[in-house]
Short mmCIF file of C-alpha atoms in Angstrom, two decimals:
data_model
loop_
_atom_site.label_atom_id
_atom_site.label_comp_id
_atom_site.label_asym_id
_atom_site.label_seq_id
_atom_site.Cartn_x
_atom_site.Cartn_y
_atom_site.Cartn_z
CA MET A 1 -36.40 82.58 -146.42
CA LEU A 2 -33.98 82.80 -143.93
CA PRO A 3 -32.55 86.31 -143.20
CA PHE A 4 -28.79 85.12 -143.72
CA PRO A 5 -27.63 82.73 -146.45
CA VAL A 6 -26.76 79.23 -145.38
CA PHE A 7 -24.54 77.50 -148.03
CA LYS A 8 -24.97 73.67 -148.14
CA GLY A 9 -21.85 71.67 -147.05
CA ASN A 10 -20.54 74.57 -145.03
CA THR A 11 -23.37 74.80 -142.21
CA LYS A 12 -20.77 75.14 -139.44
CA MET A 13 -18.89 77.99 -141.25
CA SER A 14 -22.05 79.73 -141.98
CA PHE A 15 -23.23 79.47 -138.31
CA LYS A 16 -20.19 80.79 -137.10
CA ASN A 17 -20.14 83.81 -139.38
CA LEU A 18 -23.70 84.30 -138.41
CA LEU A 19 -22.23 84.64 -134.57
CA VAL A 20 -19.62 87.14 -135.67
CA LEU A 21 -22.07 89.14 -137.34
CA ILE A 22 -24.45 89.34 -134.31
CA SER A 23 -21.48 89.93 -132.27
CA CYS A 24 -20.44 92.86 -134.31
CA VAL A 25 -23.84 94.39 -134.38
CA VAL A 26 -24.39 94.15 -130.75
CA GLY A 27 -20.83 95.65 -129.87
CA ALA A 28 -21.41 98.33 -132.51
CA ALA A 29 -24.83 99.03 -130.77
CA ALA A 30 -23.16 99.11 -127.31
CA LEU A 31 -20.39 101.44 -128.54
CA LEU A 32 -22.86 103.87 -130.06
CA LEU A 33 -24.93 103.92 -126.85
CA CYS A 34 -21.75 104.73 -124.82
CA LEU A 35 -21.53 108.28 -126.76
CA ASP A 36 -23.18 111.03 -124.95
CA ILE A 37 -25.65 111.76 -127.91
CA PHE A 38 -27.28 108.52 -127.16
CA LYS A 39 -27.43 109.00 -123.60
CA PRO A 40 -31.36 109.32 -123.61
CA GLN A 41 -31.55 105.96 -125.25
CA ARG A 42 -29.07 104.42 -123.20
CA GLU A 43 -31.03 105.55 -119.99
CA LYS A 44 -34.35 104.40 -121.27
CA LEU A 45 -32.88 100.79 -122.24
CA ILE A 46 -31.40 100.61 -118.71
CA SER A 47 -34.63 101.68 -117.13
CA LEU A 48 -36.33 98.49 -118.59
CA LEU A 49 -33.86 96.10 -116.51
CA PRO A 50 -34.73 94.87 -113.33
CA ALA A 51 -33.25 97.22 -110.44
CA ASN A 52 -31.26 94.40 -109.09
CA LEU A 53 -29.81 93.31 -112.37
CA LYS A 54 -29.28 97.05 -113.42
CA ASP A 55 -27.16 97.82 -110.19
CA ARG A 56 -25.18 94.67 -110.54
CA VAL A 57 -24.42 95.01 -114.15
CA PHE A 58 -24.06 98.86 -114.78
CA GLY A 59 -23.78 100.19 -111.26
CA ASP A 60 -24.10 104.01 -111.31
CA LEU A 61 -23.48 105.19 -114.76
CA GLY A 62 -24.62 108.69 -114.01
CA ALA A 63 -21.65 109.19 -112.04
CA THR A 64 -18.00 109.02 -113.03
CA PRO A 65 -15.89 106.25 -111.20
CA LYS A 66 -14.69 108.80 -108.60
CA ASP A 67 -18.33 109.27 -107.68
CA ARG A 68 -19.21 105.72 -106.95
CA LEU A 69 -21.43 105.30 -104.28
CA PHE A 70 -20.92 103.18 -101.19
CA THR A 71 -23.09 101.97 -98.25
CA LEU A 72 -21.29 101.64 -94.71
CA ASN A 73 -21.82 97.75 -94.94
CA GLU A 74 -20.03 97.60 -98.43
CA LEU A 75 -17.08 99.43 -97.15
CA GLU A 76 -16.46 96.59 -94.51
CA ARG A 77 -16.34 94.08 -97.66
CA TYR A 78 -13.10 95.56 -98.84
CA ARG A 79 -10.87 93.12 -96.90
CA GLY A 80 -7.85 93.46 -98.93
CA GLN A 81 -8.05 97.27 -98.77
CA VAL A 82 -8.77 99.73 -96.06
CA TYR A 83 -11.44 102.32 -96.75
CA LEU A 84 -12.35 105.25 -94.29
CA ALA A 85 -15.22 107.74 -94.69
CA ILE A 86 -15.46 111.36 -93.43
CA LEU A 87 -18.11 113.90 -94.22
CA GLY A 88 -19.75 111.36 -96.53
CA GLN A 89 -16.59 110.87 -98.77
CA VAL A 90 -14.78 107.75 -99.14
CA PHE A 91 -10.96 107.46 -99.23
CA ASP A 92 -8.54 104.24 -99.68
CA VAL A 93 -6.13 104.51 -96.82
CA THR A 94 -4.63 101.24 -97.52
CA LYS A 95 -1.16 102.58 -97.70
CA GLY A 96 -1.72 103.85 -93.90
CA SER A 97 -2.49 100.32 -92.84
CA LYS A 98 -0.26 100.65 -89.74
CA HIS A 99 -2.66 103.20 -88.56
CA TYR A 100 -5.83 102.40 -90.01
CA GLY A 101 -5.71 98.52 -90.31
CA PRO A 102 -6.72 95.91 -87.75
CA GLY A 103 -4.67 96.69 -84.54
CA GLY A 104 -3.77 100.08 -85.70
CA THR A 105 -4.06 103.36 -83.50
CA TYR A 106 -7.10 104.74 -85.60
CA HIS A 107 -8.56 101.48 -86.72
CA PHE A 108 -11.80 102.60 -85.31
CA PHE A 109 -12.43 105.24 -87.95
CA THR A 110 -12.58 102.30 -90.75
CA GLU A 111 -15.29 100.65 -88.78
CA TYR A 112 -17.73 103.68 -88.11
CA ALA A 113 -18.72 106.61 -89.89
CA GLY A 114 -17.76 109.07 -87.32
CA THR A 115 -17.13 112.49 -88.88
CA ARG A 116 -17.78 114.34 -85.54
CA ALA A 117 -14.86 112.60 -83.70
CA PHE A 118 -12.39 114.39 -86.01
CA ALA A 119 -13.53 117.61 -84.29
CA SER A 120 -14.38 116.52 -80.81
CA GLY A 121 -11.70 114.09 -80.34
CA ASP A 122 -14.41 111.72 -78.81
CA PHE A 123 -13.61 108.25 -80.04
CA SER A 124 -16.11 106.36 -78.03
CA PRO A 125 -18.85 104.54 -79.95
CA GLN A 126 -21.16 107.35 -79.07
CA GLY A 127 -18.73 109.89 -80.03
CA LEU A 128 -18.14 108.07 -83.58
CA THR A 129 -21.03 109.70 -85.22
CA GLU A 130 -22.18 111.73 -88.07
CA ASN A 131 -24.33 114.10 -86.09
CA LEU A 132 -22.54 117.47 -86.03
CA ASP A 133 -25.12 119.44 -84.13
CA GLY A 134 -23.61 121.79 -81.55
CA LEU A 135 -20.24 121.99 -82.99
CA SER A 136 -18.43 125.32 -83.23
CA LEU A 137 -17.44 127.03 -86.59
CA GLU A 138 -13.78 126.29 -85.67
CA ASP A 139 -14.91 122.55 -85.38
CA ILE A 140 -16.57 122.80 -88.74
CA GLN A 141 -13.33 124.30 -90.25
CA LYS A 142 -11.35 121.52 -88.64
CA ILE A 143 -13.39 118.84 -90.25
CA SER A 144 -12.95 120.62 -93.54
CA ASP A 145 -9.14 120.59 -93.09
CA TRP A 146 -9.23 116.82 -92.30
CA VAL A 147 -11.06 116.18 -95.77
CA ASN A 148 -8.60 118.10 -97.71
CA PHE A 149 -5.86 116.22 -95.70
CA TYR A 150 -7.35 112.94 -96.89
CA HIS A 151 -7.74 114.35 -100.50
CA LYS A 152 -4.16 115.22 -100.61
CA LYS A 153 -2.59 111.97 -98.92
CA TYR A 154 -4.88 109.31 -99.75
CA THR A 155 -7.13 108.03 -102.87
CA TYR A 156 -10.70 109.28 -103.01
CA LYS A 157 -13.00 106.53 -103.94
CA GLY A 158 -16.50 108.21 -103.94
CA LYS A 159 -19.46 109.05 -101.75
CA LEU A 160 -20.69 107.33 -98.70
CA THR A 161 -24.80 107.30 -98.70
CA GLY A 162 -26.71 107.97 -95.74
CA HIS A 163 -26.20 110.98 -93.44
CA PHE A 164 -24.35 113.58 -95.84
CA TYR A 165 -25.51 111.98 -99.44
CA ASP A 166 -28.61 110.30 -100.51
CA LYS A 167 -29.10 107.16 -102.26
CA ASN A 168 -28.49 108.99 -105.50
CA GLY A 169 -25.48 110.87 -104.30
CA ASN A 170 -27.04 114.06 -103.77
CA PRO A 171 -26.20 116.38 -100.79
CA THR A 172 -28.77 116.01 -97.89
CA LYS A 173 -29.81 118.66 -95.76
CA ALA A 174 -27.06 117.79 -93.10
CA MET A 175 -24.53 118.50 -95.83
CA ASN A 176 -25.86 121.70 -96.91
CA ASN A 177 -26.06 122.90 -93.42
CA PHE A 178 -22.26 121.85 -93.02
CA GLU A 179 -21.59 123.86 -96.11
CA ARG A 180 -23.45 126.92 -94.81
CA LEU A 181 -21.43 126.70 -91.51
CA LEU A 182 -18.11 126.50 -93.33
CA GLU A 183 -18.90 129.37 -95.32
CA GLN A 184 -19.35 131.37 -92.18
CA ALA A 185 -16.26 129.91 -90.72
CA ASN A 186 -14.20 131.00 -93.68
CA LYS A 187 -15.38 134.49 -93.14
CA LYS A 188 -13.50 134.44 -89.81
CA PRO A 189 -9.60 134.30 -89.34
CA LYS A 190 -8.97 130.87 -89.86
CA TYR A 191 -8.48 128.84 -86.72
CA ARG A 192 -8.36 132.14 -84.68
CA ASP A 193 -4.70 132.17 -85.73
CA GLU A 194 -3.68 134.49 -82.68
CA ASP A 195 -5.23 131.86 -80.37
CA ARG A 196 -3.54 129.02 -82.18
CA LYS A 197 -0.01 130.76 -81.67
CA ARG A 198 -0.67 131.39 -78.12
CA PHE A 199 -2.01 127.95 -77.19
CA PRO A 200 -0.82 125.26 -79.69
CA ARG A 201 -2.87 122.17 -79.90
CA CYS A 202 -1.25 119.15 -78.26
CA ILE A 203 -0.28 116.02 -80.20
CA THR A 204 -2.36 113.23 -79.07
CA HIS A 205 -1.34 109.56 -79.80
CA TYR A 206 -2.78 106.13 -78.70
CA GLU A 207 -0.19 103.59 -77.53
CA VAL A 208 -1.65 100.06 -77.08
CA GLY A 209 -1.55 98.70 -73.50
CA PHE A 210 -1.31 102.45 -72.02
CA GLY A 211 -3.82 104.50 -73.73
CA ARG A 212 -3.81 107.83 -75.08
CA LYS A 213 -0.92 109.96 -74.76
CA MET A 214 -0.99 113.78 -74.97
CA MET A 215 2.33 115.44 -75.60
CA CYS A 216 3.86 119.11 -76.49
CA SER A 217 6.94 119.78 -78.51
CA LYS A 218 8.57 122.86 -80.19
CA ASN A 219 6.47 122.09 -83.41
CA SER A 220 3.18 120.43 -82.13
CA HIS A 221 0.57 120.69 -84.30
CA GLY A 222 2.52 122.75 -86.79
CA ILE A 223 3.35 125.58 -84.59
CA LYS A 224 6.88 126.24 -84.50
CA ARG A 225 8.41 128.25 -81.47
CA ASP A 226 11.37 128.15 -79.13
CA TRP A 227 9.50 126.95 -76.09
CA ILE A 228 7.50 123.58 -75.66
CA GLY A 229 5.02 124.41 -72.84
CA VAL A 230 2.93 122.25 -70.42
CA LEU A 231 -0.22 120.37 -70.83
CA ARG A 232 -3.52 121.95 -69.98
CA GLN A 233 -7.23 121.79 -70.75
CA TYR A 234 -8.24 125.10 -72.60
CA TYR A 235 -11.86 125.89 -72.77
CA GLN A 236 -12.97 128.63 -75.42
CA PRO A 237 -16.26 130.13 -74.87
CA GLY A 238 -18.79 129.41 -77.44
CA ASP A 239 -17.05 125.83 -77.97
CA SER A 240 -18.97 122.65 -76.96
CA HIS A 241 -15.83 120.98 -75.33
CA THR A 242 -12.41 121.60 -74.02
CA ARG A 243 -9.24 120.82 -76.08
CA CYS A 244 -5.71 120.07 -75.00
CA ALA A 245 -3.27 123.07 -75.32
CA CYS A 246 0.50 123.56 -74.99
CA VAL A 247 0.99 126.61 -72.68
CA ARG A 248 4.00 128.53 -72.17
CA ASP A 249 5.28 128.42 -68.42
CA LYS A 250 7.90 130.90 -68.63
CA GLY A 251 8.26 134.66 -69.62
CA ARG A 252 5.35 137.37 -69.79
CA PRO A 253 2.25 136.30 -70.91
CA PHE A 254 1.70 136.19 -74.84
CA SER A 255 -0.45 139.71 -74.66
CA GLY A 256 2.59 141.45 -72.90
CA ASP A 257 0.19 143.25 -70.53
CA SER A 258 1.43 141.75 -67.22
CA SER A 259 4.57 141.68 -65.04
CA SER A 260 4.02 137.98 -64.49
CA ASN A 261 6.92 135.56 -65.35
CA ASN A 262 4.91 132.36 -65.78
CA GLY A 263 3.97 132.59 -69.09
CA ASP A 264 0.04 132.11 -69.84
CA LEU A 265 -0.59 129.90 -67.04
CA ASN A 266 -2.65 132.47 -65.22
CA HIS A 267 -5.09 132.42 -68.33
CA PRO A 268 -8.74 131.96 -66.78
CA TYR A 269 -9.80 129.40 -69.21
CA LEU A 270 -7.01 126.74 -68.41
CA LYS A 271 -7.16 123.80 -66.01
CA VAL A 272 -4.80 121.04 -65.35
CA TYR A 273 -5.54 117.45 -66.36
CA GLU A 274 -6.60 115.25 -63.67
CA GLY A 275 -4.03 112.58 -63.10
CA CYS A 276 -1.34 114.85 -64.70
CA LYS A 277 1.51 116.99 -62.92
CA PRO A 278 1.19 120.74 -63.41
CA THR A 279 4.59 120.68 -65.19
CA ALA A 280 3.93 117.73 -67.30
CA THR A 281 4.83 118.15 -71.05
CA SER A 282 3.39 114.61 -71.80
CA CYS A 283 0.77 112.53 -69.79
CA PHE A 284 -1.51 109.40 -70.28
CA ILE A 285 -5.03 110.12 -69.53
CA GLU A 286 -8.47 108.35 -69.79
CA ASP A 287 -10.30 111.05 -70.99
CA THR A 288 -11.82 110.19 -74.61
CA ASN A 289 -12.25 113.81 -75.55
CA LEU A 290 -9.04 114.49 -77.30
CA ASP A 291 -7.58 116.28 -80.30
CA LEU A 292 -6.25 114.17 -83.07
CA ASN A 293 -2.95 113.59 -84.68
CA ILE A 294 -3.64 111.61 -87.60
CA TYR A 295 -1.18 110.43 -90.21
#
């Protein structure tokens, strides 16, 4: 006896009805399995599928779309879009293609997972790495601020597996260590406010055919003031590298405890950049250890 009635003279119609009925049953079952109350049954069924088919068809069902997992090789496949990864988080920066696309100033950030460079300013292949060993608490805070910047300006797409997240999207030891250091950094005055006001960071920009250009202005790095300043290398004890600073070259020192009239130029941790004039407010240099001015 057939499970469904088949009427003579109307075989085609009956077969069609059978297909419709089967489709409805499968659709209803699929819909029910999508409900959270059937999550255990859904996961059990999916676990029975071959791994390659499961990943291709279902992807990461345990995560929301924003938690999609990427590998570095996967990011390179998005030819029509531009993806960038920092601290294991992936962003669609396509609307900033003039900066991040091929030929753009910061295209290298889409070719490497280079979280360290956001703090160190070392844009060489060796500097574009995920290893954060030796960075200061200020560097850790700086990386966190860049992540916040990308969240605000661009579209978050998911996680990059590897250094900061494992293949299942869970934080690795490296991420846990970063969060521990960030917690320590947050307990201190953010960015050492007084130091930032005294020695504002330079703007760093790359110009094709000329190289990296450092500049000072009355609003460089968001520190508004009534002076521009001159370029100097600035070393902060405890930091792993120097940074570019705009230094006031007229008037009394920031602390006001000296009769000197050349601003903060006598500070012991300052040095003139090689190849730049002592009075320069902008200069091209070859050094790869620079601060970032990213859009």
